[in-house]
XYZ file of C-alpha atoms in Angstrom:
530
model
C 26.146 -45.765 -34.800
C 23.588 -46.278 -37.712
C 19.739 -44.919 -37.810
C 19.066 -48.455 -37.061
C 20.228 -49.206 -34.060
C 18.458 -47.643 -30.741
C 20.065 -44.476 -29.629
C 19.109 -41.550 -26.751
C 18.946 -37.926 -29.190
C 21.451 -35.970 -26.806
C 19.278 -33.164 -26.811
C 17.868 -32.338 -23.451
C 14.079 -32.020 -22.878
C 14.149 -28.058 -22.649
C 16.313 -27.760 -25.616
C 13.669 -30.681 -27.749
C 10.595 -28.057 -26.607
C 12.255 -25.067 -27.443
C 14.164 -26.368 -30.378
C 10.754 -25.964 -32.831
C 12.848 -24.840 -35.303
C 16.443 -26.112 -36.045
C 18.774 -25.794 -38.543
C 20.853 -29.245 -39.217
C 24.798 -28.939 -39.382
C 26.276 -31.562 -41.392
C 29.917 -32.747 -40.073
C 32.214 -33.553 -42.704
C 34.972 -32.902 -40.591
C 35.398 -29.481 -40.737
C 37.663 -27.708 -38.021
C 34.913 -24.819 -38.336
C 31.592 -27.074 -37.784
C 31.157 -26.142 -34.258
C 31.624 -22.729 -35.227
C 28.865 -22.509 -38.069
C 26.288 -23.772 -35.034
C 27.285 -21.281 -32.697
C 26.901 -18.274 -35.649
C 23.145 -19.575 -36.297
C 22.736 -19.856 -32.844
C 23.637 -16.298 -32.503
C 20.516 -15.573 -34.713
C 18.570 -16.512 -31.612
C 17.982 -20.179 -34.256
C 18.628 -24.020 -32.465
C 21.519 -25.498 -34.362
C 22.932 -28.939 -33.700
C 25.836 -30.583 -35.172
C 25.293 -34.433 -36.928
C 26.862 -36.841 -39.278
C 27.065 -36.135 -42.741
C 26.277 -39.880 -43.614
C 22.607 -39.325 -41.493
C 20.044 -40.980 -43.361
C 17.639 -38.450 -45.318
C 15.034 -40.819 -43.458
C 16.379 -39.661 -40.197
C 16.659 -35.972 -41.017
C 12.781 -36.408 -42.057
C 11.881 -37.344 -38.377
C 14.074 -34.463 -37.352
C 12.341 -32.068 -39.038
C 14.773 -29.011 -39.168
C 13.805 -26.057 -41.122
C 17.283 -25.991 -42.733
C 20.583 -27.812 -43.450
C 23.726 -26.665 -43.548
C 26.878 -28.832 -45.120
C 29.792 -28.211 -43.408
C 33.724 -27.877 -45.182
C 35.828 -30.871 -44.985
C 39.480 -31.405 -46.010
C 38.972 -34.126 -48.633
C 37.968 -33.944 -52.412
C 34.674 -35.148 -53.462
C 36.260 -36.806 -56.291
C 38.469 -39.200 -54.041
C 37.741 -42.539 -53.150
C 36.584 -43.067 -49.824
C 35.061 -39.033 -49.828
C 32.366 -38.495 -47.313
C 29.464 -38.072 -49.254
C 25.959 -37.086 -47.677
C 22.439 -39.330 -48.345
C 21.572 -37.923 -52.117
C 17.770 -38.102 -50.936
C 18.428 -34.928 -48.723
C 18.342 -32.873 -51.651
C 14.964 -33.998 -52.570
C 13.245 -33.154 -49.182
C 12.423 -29.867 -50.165
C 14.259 -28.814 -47.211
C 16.747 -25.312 -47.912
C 20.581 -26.429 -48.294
C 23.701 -24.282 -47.659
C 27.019 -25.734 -49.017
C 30.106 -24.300 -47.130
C 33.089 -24.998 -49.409
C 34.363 -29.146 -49.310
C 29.634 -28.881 -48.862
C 28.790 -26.582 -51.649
C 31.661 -29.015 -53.656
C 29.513 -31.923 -52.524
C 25.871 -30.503 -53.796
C 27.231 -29.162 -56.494
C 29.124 -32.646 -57.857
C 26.088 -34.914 -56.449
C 23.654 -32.486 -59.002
C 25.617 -32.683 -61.926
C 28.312 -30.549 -61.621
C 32.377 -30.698 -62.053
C 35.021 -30.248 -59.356
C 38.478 -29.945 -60.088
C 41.514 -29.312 -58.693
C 42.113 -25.461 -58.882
C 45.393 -24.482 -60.895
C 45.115 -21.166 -58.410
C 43.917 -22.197 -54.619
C 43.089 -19.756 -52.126
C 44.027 -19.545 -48.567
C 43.415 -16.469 -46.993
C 41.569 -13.389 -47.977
C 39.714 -12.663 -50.694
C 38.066 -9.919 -52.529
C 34.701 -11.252 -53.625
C 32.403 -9.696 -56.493
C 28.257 -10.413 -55.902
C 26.439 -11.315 -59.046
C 22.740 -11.407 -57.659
C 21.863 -10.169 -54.224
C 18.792 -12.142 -53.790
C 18.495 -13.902 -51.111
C 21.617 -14.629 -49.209
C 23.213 -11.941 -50.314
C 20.262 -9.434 -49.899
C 21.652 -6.509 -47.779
C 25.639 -7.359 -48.803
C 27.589 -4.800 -50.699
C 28.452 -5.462 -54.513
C 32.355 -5.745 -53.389
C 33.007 -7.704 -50.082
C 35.748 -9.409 -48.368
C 35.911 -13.059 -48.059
C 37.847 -15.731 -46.355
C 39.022 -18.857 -48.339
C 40.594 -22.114 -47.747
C 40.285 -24.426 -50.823
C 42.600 -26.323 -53.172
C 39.449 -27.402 -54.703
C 36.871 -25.682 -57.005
C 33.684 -26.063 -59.085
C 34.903 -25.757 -62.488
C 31.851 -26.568 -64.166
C 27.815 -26.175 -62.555
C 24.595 -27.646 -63.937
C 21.838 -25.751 -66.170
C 19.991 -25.888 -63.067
C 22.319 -23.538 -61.034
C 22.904 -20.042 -61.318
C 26.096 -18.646 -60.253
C 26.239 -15.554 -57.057
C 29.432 -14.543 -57.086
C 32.921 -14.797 -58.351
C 36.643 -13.514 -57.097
C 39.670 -13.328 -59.307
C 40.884 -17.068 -58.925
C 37.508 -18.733 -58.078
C 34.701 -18.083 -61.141
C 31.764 -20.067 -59.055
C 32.485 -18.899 -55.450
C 28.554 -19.323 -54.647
C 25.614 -20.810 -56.276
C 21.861 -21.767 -56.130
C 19.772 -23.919 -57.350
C 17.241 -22.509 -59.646
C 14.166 -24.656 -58.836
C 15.273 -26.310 -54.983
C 16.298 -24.529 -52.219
C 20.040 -25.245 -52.538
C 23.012 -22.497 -51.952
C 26.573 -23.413 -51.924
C 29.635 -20.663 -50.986
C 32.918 -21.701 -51.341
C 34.180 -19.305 -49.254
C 33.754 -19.371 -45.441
C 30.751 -16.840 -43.743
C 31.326 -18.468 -39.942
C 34.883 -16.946 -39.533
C 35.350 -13.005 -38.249
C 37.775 -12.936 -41.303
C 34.564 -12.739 -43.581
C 33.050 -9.601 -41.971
C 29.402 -9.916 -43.319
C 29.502 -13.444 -42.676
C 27.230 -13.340 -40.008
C 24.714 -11.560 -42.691
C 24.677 -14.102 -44.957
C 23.922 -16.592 -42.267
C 21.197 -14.910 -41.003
C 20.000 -14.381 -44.671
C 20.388 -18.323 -44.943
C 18.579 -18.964 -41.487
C 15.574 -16.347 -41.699
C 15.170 -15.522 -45.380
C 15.769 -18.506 -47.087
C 14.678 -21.101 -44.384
C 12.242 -19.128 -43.046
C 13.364 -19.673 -39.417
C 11.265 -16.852 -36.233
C 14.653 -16.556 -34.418
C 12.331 -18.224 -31.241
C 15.503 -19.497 -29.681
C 16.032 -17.827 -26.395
C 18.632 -18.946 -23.911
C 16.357 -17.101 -20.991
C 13.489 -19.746 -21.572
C 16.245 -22.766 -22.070
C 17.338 -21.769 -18.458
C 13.475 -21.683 -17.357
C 12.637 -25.160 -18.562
C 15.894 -26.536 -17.223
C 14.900 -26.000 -14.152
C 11.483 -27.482 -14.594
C 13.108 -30.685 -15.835
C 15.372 -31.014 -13.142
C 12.892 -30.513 -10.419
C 10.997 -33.061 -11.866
C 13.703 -35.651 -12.556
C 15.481 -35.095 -9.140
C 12.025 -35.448 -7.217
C 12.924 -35.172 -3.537
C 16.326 -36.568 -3.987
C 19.915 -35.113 -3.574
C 22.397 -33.707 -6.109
C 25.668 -33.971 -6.258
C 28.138 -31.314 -8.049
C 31.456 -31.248 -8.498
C 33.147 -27.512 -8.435
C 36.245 -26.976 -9.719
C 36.318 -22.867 -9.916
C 35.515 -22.640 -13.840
C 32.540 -21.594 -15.206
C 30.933 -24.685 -16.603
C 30.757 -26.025 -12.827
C 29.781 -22.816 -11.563
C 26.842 -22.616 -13.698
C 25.754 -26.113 -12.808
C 25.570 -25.498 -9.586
C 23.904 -22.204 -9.660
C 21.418 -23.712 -12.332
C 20.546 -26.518 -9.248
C 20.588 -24.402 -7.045
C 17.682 -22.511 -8.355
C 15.919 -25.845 -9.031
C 16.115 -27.726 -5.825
C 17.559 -25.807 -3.183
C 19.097 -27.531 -0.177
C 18.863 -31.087 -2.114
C 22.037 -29.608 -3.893
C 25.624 -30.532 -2.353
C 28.529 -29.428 -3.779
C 32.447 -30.782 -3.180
C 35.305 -28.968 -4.184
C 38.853 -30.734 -4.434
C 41.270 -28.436 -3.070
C 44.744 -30.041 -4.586
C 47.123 -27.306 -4.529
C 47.109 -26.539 -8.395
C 44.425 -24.411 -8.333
C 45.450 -20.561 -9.264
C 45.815 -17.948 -6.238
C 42.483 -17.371 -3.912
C 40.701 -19.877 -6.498
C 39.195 -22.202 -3.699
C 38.217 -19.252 -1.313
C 36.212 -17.365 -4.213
C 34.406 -20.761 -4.773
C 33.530 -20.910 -1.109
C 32.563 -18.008 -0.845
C 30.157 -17.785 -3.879
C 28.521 -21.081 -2.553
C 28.089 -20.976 1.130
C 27.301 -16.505 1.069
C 25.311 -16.045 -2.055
C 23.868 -19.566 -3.036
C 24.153 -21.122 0.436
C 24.923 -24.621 -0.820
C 25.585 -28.011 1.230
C 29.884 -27.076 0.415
C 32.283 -29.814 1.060
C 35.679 -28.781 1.411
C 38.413 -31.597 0.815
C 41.482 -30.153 1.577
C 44.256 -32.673 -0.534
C 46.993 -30.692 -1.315
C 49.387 -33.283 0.671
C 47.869 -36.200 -1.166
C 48.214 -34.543 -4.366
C 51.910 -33.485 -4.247
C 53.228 -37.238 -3.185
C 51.916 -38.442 -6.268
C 53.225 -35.884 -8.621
C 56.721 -36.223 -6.670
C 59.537 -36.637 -8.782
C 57.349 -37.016 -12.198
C 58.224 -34.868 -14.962
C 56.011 -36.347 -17.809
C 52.614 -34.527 -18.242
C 51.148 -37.040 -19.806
C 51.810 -38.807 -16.242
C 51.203 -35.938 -14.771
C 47.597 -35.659 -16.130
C 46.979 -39.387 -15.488
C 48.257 -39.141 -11.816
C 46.240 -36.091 -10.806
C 43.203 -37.719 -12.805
C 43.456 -40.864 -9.915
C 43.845 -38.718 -6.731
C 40.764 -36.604 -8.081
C 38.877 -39.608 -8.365
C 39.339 -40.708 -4.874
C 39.098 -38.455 -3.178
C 35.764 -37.099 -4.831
C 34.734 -40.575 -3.951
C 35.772 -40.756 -0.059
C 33.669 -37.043 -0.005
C 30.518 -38.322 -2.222
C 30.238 -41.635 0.185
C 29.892 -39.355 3.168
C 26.955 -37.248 1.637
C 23.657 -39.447 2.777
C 20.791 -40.109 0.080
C 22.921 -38.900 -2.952
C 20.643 -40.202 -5.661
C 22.709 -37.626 -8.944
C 25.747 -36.435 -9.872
C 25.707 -33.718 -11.881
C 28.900 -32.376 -14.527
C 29.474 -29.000 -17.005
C 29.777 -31.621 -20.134
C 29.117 -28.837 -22.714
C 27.862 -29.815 -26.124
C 31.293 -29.625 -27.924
C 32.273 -32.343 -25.352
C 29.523 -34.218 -26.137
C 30.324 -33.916 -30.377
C 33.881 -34.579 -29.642
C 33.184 -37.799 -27.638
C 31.169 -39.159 -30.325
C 28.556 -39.271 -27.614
C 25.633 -37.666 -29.334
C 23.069 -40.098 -31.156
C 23.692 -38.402 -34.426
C 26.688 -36.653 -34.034
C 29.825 -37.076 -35.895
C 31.490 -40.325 -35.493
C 35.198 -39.402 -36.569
C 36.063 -37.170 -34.325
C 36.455 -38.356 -31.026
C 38.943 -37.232 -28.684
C 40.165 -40.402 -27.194
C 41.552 -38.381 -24.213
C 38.073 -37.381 -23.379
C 35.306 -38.757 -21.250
C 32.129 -37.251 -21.323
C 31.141 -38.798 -18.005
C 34.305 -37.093 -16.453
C 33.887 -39.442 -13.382
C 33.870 -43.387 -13.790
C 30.555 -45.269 -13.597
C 31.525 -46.996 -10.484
C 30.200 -44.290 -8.480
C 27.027 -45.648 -8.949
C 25.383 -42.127 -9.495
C 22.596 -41.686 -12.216
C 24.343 -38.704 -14.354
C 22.695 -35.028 -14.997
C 24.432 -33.004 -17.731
C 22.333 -29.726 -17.688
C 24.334 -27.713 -20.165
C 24.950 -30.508 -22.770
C 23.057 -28.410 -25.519
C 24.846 -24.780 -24.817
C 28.514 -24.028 -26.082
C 30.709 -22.220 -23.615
C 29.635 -18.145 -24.328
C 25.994 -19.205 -24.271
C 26.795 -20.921 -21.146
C 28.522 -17.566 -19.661
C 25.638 -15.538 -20.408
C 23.152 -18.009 -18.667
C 25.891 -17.172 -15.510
C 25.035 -14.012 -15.929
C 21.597 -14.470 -15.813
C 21.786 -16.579 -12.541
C 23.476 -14.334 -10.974
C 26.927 -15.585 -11.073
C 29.290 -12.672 -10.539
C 31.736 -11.650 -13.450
C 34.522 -12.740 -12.364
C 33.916 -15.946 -12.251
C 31.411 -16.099 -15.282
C 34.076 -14.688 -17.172
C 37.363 -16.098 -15.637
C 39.844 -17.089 -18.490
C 39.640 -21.634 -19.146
C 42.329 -23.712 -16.576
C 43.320 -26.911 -17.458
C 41.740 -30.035 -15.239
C 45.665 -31.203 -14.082
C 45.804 -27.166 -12.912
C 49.086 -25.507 -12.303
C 51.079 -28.810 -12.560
C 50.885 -28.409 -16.492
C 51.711 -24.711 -16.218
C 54.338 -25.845 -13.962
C 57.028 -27.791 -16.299
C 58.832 -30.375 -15.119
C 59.102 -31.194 -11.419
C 56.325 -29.992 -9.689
C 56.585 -29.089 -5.831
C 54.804 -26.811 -3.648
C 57.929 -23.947 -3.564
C 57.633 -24.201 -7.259
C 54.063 -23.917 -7.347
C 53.504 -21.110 -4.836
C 56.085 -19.015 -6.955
C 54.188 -20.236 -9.836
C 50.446 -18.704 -8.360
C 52.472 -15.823 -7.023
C 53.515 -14.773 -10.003
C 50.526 -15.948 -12.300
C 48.289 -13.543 -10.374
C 50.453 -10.696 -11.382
C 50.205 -11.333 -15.095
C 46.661 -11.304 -14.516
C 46.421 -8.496 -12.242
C 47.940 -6.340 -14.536
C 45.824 -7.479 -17.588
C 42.610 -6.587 -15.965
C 44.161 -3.171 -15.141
C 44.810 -2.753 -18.478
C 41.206 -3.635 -19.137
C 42.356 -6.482 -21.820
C 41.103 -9.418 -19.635
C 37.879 -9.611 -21.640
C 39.438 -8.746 -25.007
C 41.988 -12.111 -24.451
C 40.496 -15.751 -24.293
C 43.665 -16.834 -22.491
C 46.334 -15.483 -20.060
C 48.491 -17.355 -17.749
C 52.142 -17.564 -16.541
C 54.398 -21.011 -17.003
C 57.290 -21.976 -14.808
C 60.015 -23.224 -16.925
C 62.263 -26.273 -15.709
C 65.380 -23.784 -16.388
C 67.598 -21.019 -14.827
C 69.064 -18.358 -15.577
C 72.273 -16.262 -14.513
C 70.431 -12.685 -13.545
C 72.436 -9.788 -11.388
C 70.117 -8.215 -8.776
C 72.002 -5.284 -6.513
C 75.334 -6.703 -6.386
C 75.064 -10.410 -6.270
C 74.948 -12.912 -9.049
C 71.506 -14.575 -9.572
C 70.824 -18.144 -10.771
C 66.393 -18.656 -10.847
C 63.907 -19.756 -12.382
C 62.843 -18.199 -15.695
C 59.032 -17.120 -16.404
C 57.372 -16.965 -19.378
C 53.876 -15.558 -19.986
C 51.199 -16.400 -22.323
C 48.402 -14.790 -23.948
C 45.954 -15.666 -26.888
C 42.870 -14.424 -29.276
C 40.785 -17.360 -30.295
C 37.008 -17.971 -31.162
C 37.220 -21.486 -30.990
C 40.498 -22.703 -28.753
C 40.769 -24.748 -32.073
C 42.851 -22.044 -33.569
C 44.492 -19.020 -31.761
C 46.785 -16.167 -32.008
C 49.251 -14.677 -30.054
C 48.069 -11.331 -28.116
C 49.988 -8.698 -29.263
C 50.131 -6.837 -25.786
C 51.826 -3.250 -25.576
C 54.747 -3.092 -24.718
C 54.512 -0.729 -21.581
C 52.128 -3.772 -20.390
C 54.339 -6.344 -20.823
C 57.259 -4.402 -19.010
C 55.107 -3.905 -16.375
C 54.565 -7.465 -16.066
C 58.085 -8.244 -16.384
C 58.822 -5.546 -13.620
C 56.525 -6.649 -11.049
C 57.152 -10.148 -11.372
C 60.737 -9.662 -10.586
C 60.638 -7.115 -8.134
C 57.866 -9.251 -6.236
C 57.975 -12.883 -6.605
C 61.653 -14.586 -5.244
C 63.026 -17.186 -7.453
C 61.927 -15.613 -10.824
C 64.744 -13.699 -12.550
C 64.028 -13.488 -16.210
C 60.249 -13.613 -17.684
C 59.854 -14.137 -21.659
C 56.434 -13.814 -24.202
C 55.357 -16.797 -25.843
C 54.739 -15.545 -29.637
C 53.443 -18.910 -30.764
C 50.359 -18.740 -32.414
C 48.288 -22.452 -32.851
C 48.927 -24.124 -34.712
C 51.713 -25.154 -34.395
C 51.837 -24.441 -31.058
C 49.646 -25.200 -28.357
C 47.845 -23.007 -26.074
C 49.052 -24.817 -23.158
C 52.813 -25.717 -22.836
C 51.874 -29.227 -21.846
C-alpha cells in the first residue's frame, strides 16, 4: 500500500485521542521491531510500528514526537537495501538509529559502512565517550548486546562519536546540529541491561515526550467508543479460554452489558477444567448471555485417522467455523462480532495502513472468522501487545489465573498430541498436562516461564512397573523463557522439580511410562512440536 492510495490508520479512536504524543518505529525488518515499541511503551509513551519506505510527507501528518529506525538484516550498501524517505531527516523531528538504522542515517548523511573484518554477535563491553543525552545517567563502562557483520567505518564532520567497544570504534553517534542518534548495538533486548535507560533518555530527554500514555484511560475510552458504535445492538464474542478473548469480553461487558453474548466451542482439545473456568467466569462474575456448544464428537471424526498437523490445523479450523456459525445464527439481532486481534497480529498481517508490508504471515487472518458471517467486526485490543493486554485483565477484574494463564495453540491439544489424535490419547494427554502444570505453580515458576505444557509422543516404550513388562506411551515436557515468542530458551528447571514431574506423571496417569525434557531452545526449534 502507498501514501496514495485510501487506507483506514489501524489505530483505534481511544488509542488516536490518547496517542498525543507518539514515537514512530520504522520496520526494516527487524526480528526486534515489535520489541523496541513495547520498551517505549513501557515509558508510559504511544509507539506504533510502520514501513520504513513511509513517505516523510506521511510522517508529517502523523506528527510523532520521535522516530526510531529499526535493525534489519541487509547492508545498506546492497542493491535492493531498504532505504527510508531521505526527507525524514530534514523534519526536524529526533532520530534513533538501531544498528542495520543507525547504518542507514549514518550512510544517507555522508558516512561509510563497511563490512567489519571483526563482527559481533553477542555481548559486548561498551566504553561511553559523552554522556549527554542518551547516555545521561549510564555508567562510563556498560554491557551491550550486538548483532552486526556490518559497521560504520567512517562518519561525517557533522557527527560526533558516543561510544566505542574493542571491535566496533563508532558503536553510537549524533548528529551535531539535527536531532539524529544512531547505536549499533541493541538497547530493546534484557541482554543490554540499561537498555531501557537509554530508551527512555531517547523518548523523554531527547524527544521531549510527558510519558501521558496510560493504559487505565485507553481502557476508559474503549468503552466510550464501543457504547457508542454498538448503540442498542448486540455483540457477539467468541471465548476460547485465553486471555486475549477473556479480555474482550470483560472489556464489553463493562460497555454494554446484557447486549454482550458470548459462545464458547467446547471441542475436546481444550486443556483440563478449561471450559468450566470459562463458564464460570462468565455466567458468576460477568453474568454474560454464555452459549455452550458442546462438539467434542464432531471434532474427533474429523481429526480421525489424520496424522499431518498441517491437516490437522486446517481440519479443526473448518469444524470451528461451523459450528460458531450454527451458534451465532441462533443469537437474534446480532449486529458485531467481536475478536482479541492484538496489534502484533495486525503488523504481521500486513493489515495496518502503514505498517510493514514484508512481513506477513500468510498463515494468519486477522479477521480470524470468514466474512461470510455477515457480522460488522470490533477488534478492541488491536493497539495493545499481549502484557499490556494482561494488565488491562487485571484491571477489569479478570482473575489471575486466567489473565495470566500460559498461550495454547488455536488447533489445542491435537498439536500437543502427535500423531493420531483420539479421545484415550487426549484424556491421558490433559491428565497428565495438568500435572506438569500443577507442579510448576507449586514451585512458584508459573509466572517466571512464558510456556509450559506436556506433548504426547506417537511412540512407546518398553518400561517395568511391579513385575510386569510395560509397553506406553512416552511423555515429554516443555518449558521456555521468551520476551517475544520470536526467540526462546529452554527453562532450566531444578532437577528435584522435574523428578517430581516425572514421578507423578507415572505414578498417576495410565499409559505414560517414560517422560523426557525438551532442551531445544528457538531457534532452531519451535516452541510447539507441531
Amino acid at each position: 500500500m502507498t501514501d496514495t492510495q485510501t487506507a483506514v490508520s489501524s489505530t483505534s479512536p481511544a488509542a488516536a485521542r490518547l496517542a498525543e504524543e507518539r514515537v514512530l518505529v520504522l520496520d526494516f525488518g527487524a526480528q526486534y521491531a515489535q520489541l523496541i515499541a513495547r520498551r517505549v511503551r513501557e515509558q508510559n509513551v504511544y509507539c506504533e510500528i510502520v514501513r520504513h519506505d513511509i513517505s516523510a510527507s506521511r510522517v508529517r501528518e502523523l506528527a510523532p514526537k520521535g522516530i526510531i529506525l529499526s535493525g534489519g538484516p541487509a547492508s545498506v550498501y546492497e542493491a535492493g537495501a531498504p532505504h527510508c524517505d531521505p526527507a525524514i531527516f530534514e523534519l526536524g523531528i529526533p532520530v534513533l538509529g538501531i544498528c542495520y538504522g543507525m547504518q542507514l542515517a549514518c550512510a544517507a548523511l555522508g558516512g561509510k559502512v563497511e563490512s567489519a573484518p571483526a563482527r559481533e554477535f553477542g555481548r559486548a563491553h561498551c566504553s561511553i565517550i559523552s554522556h549527554a543525552d542518551l547516555f545521561d545517567g549510564i555508567a562510563d563502562e556498560t554491557e551491550v548486546w550486538m548483532s552486526h557483520g556490518d559497521q560504520v567505518t567512517n562518519i561525517a564532520a557533522d557527527f560526533l562519536p558516543l561510544a566505542i567497544t574493542s571491535t566496533c570504534p563508532i558503536s553510537a553517534v549524533r548528529h551535531v546540529t539535527k536531532p539524529i542518534y544512531g547505536l549499533q548495538f541493541h538497547p530493546e533486548v534484557t541482554h543490554t541491561p540499561r537498555g531501557s535507560k537509554i530508551l527512555a533518555n531517547f523518548v523523554l530527554k531527547v524527544c521531549g515526550c510527558s510519558a501521558s500514555w496510560r493504559l487505565g484511560e485507553f481502557a476508559a475510552e474503549t468503552v466510550e467508543d464501543l457504547r457508542r458504535r454498538v448503540g442498542s445492538r448486540r455483540v457477539i464474542c467468541g471465548l476460547s479460554g485465553g486471555v486475549d478473548s477473556a479480555v474482550v469480553a470483560a472489556l464489553l461487558y463493562r460497555a454494554i452489558g446484557s447486549q454482550l453474548s458470548c459462545i464458547l466451542v467446547d471441542n475436546g482439545l481444550l486443556r483440563k477444567d478449561e471450559a468450566e473456568a470459562v463458564i464460570r467466569e462468565f455466567t458468576m462474575h460477568f453474568k454474560t448471555d454464555l452459549h455452550v456448544v458442546r462438539a467434542e464428537d464432531e471434532f474427533l471424526a474429523a481429526l480421525a485417522g489424520v496424522v499431518d498437523p498441517q491437516q490437522k490445523r486446517k481440519l479443526i479450523g473448518h469444524a470451528f467455523i461451523e459450528c460458531f456459525k450454527q451458534e451465532a445464527q441462533r443469537i437474534e439481532g446480532a449486529h458485531f462480532l467481536a475478536q482479541g486481534t492484538l496489534y502484533p497480529d495486525v503488523i504481521e498481517s500486513g493489515a495496518a495502513a502503514d505498517g510493514p508490508a514484508a512481513t506477513i504471515k500468510l498463515h494468519h487472518n486477522v479477521g480470524g472468522l470468514p466474512e461470510e458471517l455477515g457480522f460488522e467486526l470490533i477488534e478492541p485490543l488491536r493497539d495493545l501487545f499481549k502484557d499490556e493486554v494482561r494488565n488491562l485483565g487485571i484491571q477489569l477484574g479478570l482473575p489471575e489465573d486466567i489473565v495470566w494463564r500460559h498461550p495454547f495453540p488455536g488447533p489445542g491439544l491435537a498439536v500437543r498430541c502427535l500423531g493420531e489424535v483420539t479421545k484415550r490419547r487426549l484424556d491421558t494427554l490433559r491428565e497428565a498436562d495438568a500435572i506438569v502444570v500443577d507442579e510448576i505453580k507449586a514451585a512458584r515458576l508459573y509466572r517466571q516461564t512464558s510456556q509450559v505444557f506436556a506433548v504426547l509422543l506417537p511412540i512407546q516404550s518398553v518400561g517395568v512397573m511391579g513385575d510386569a513388562r510395560t509397553y506406553e506411551d512416552v511423555l515429554a515436557v516443555r518449558a521456555v523463557e521468551t520476551e517475544d515468542f520470536m526467540t526462546a530458551d529452554w527453562s532450566h528447571l531444578p532437577y528435584e522439580l522435574l523428578a517430581k514431574i516425572s514421578t507423578r506423571v507415572i505414578n498417576e496417569v495410565k499409559g505414560v511410562n517414560r517422560v523426557v525434557y525438551d532442551i531445544s531452545s528457538k531457534p532452531p526449534a519451535t516452541i510447539e512440536w507441531e
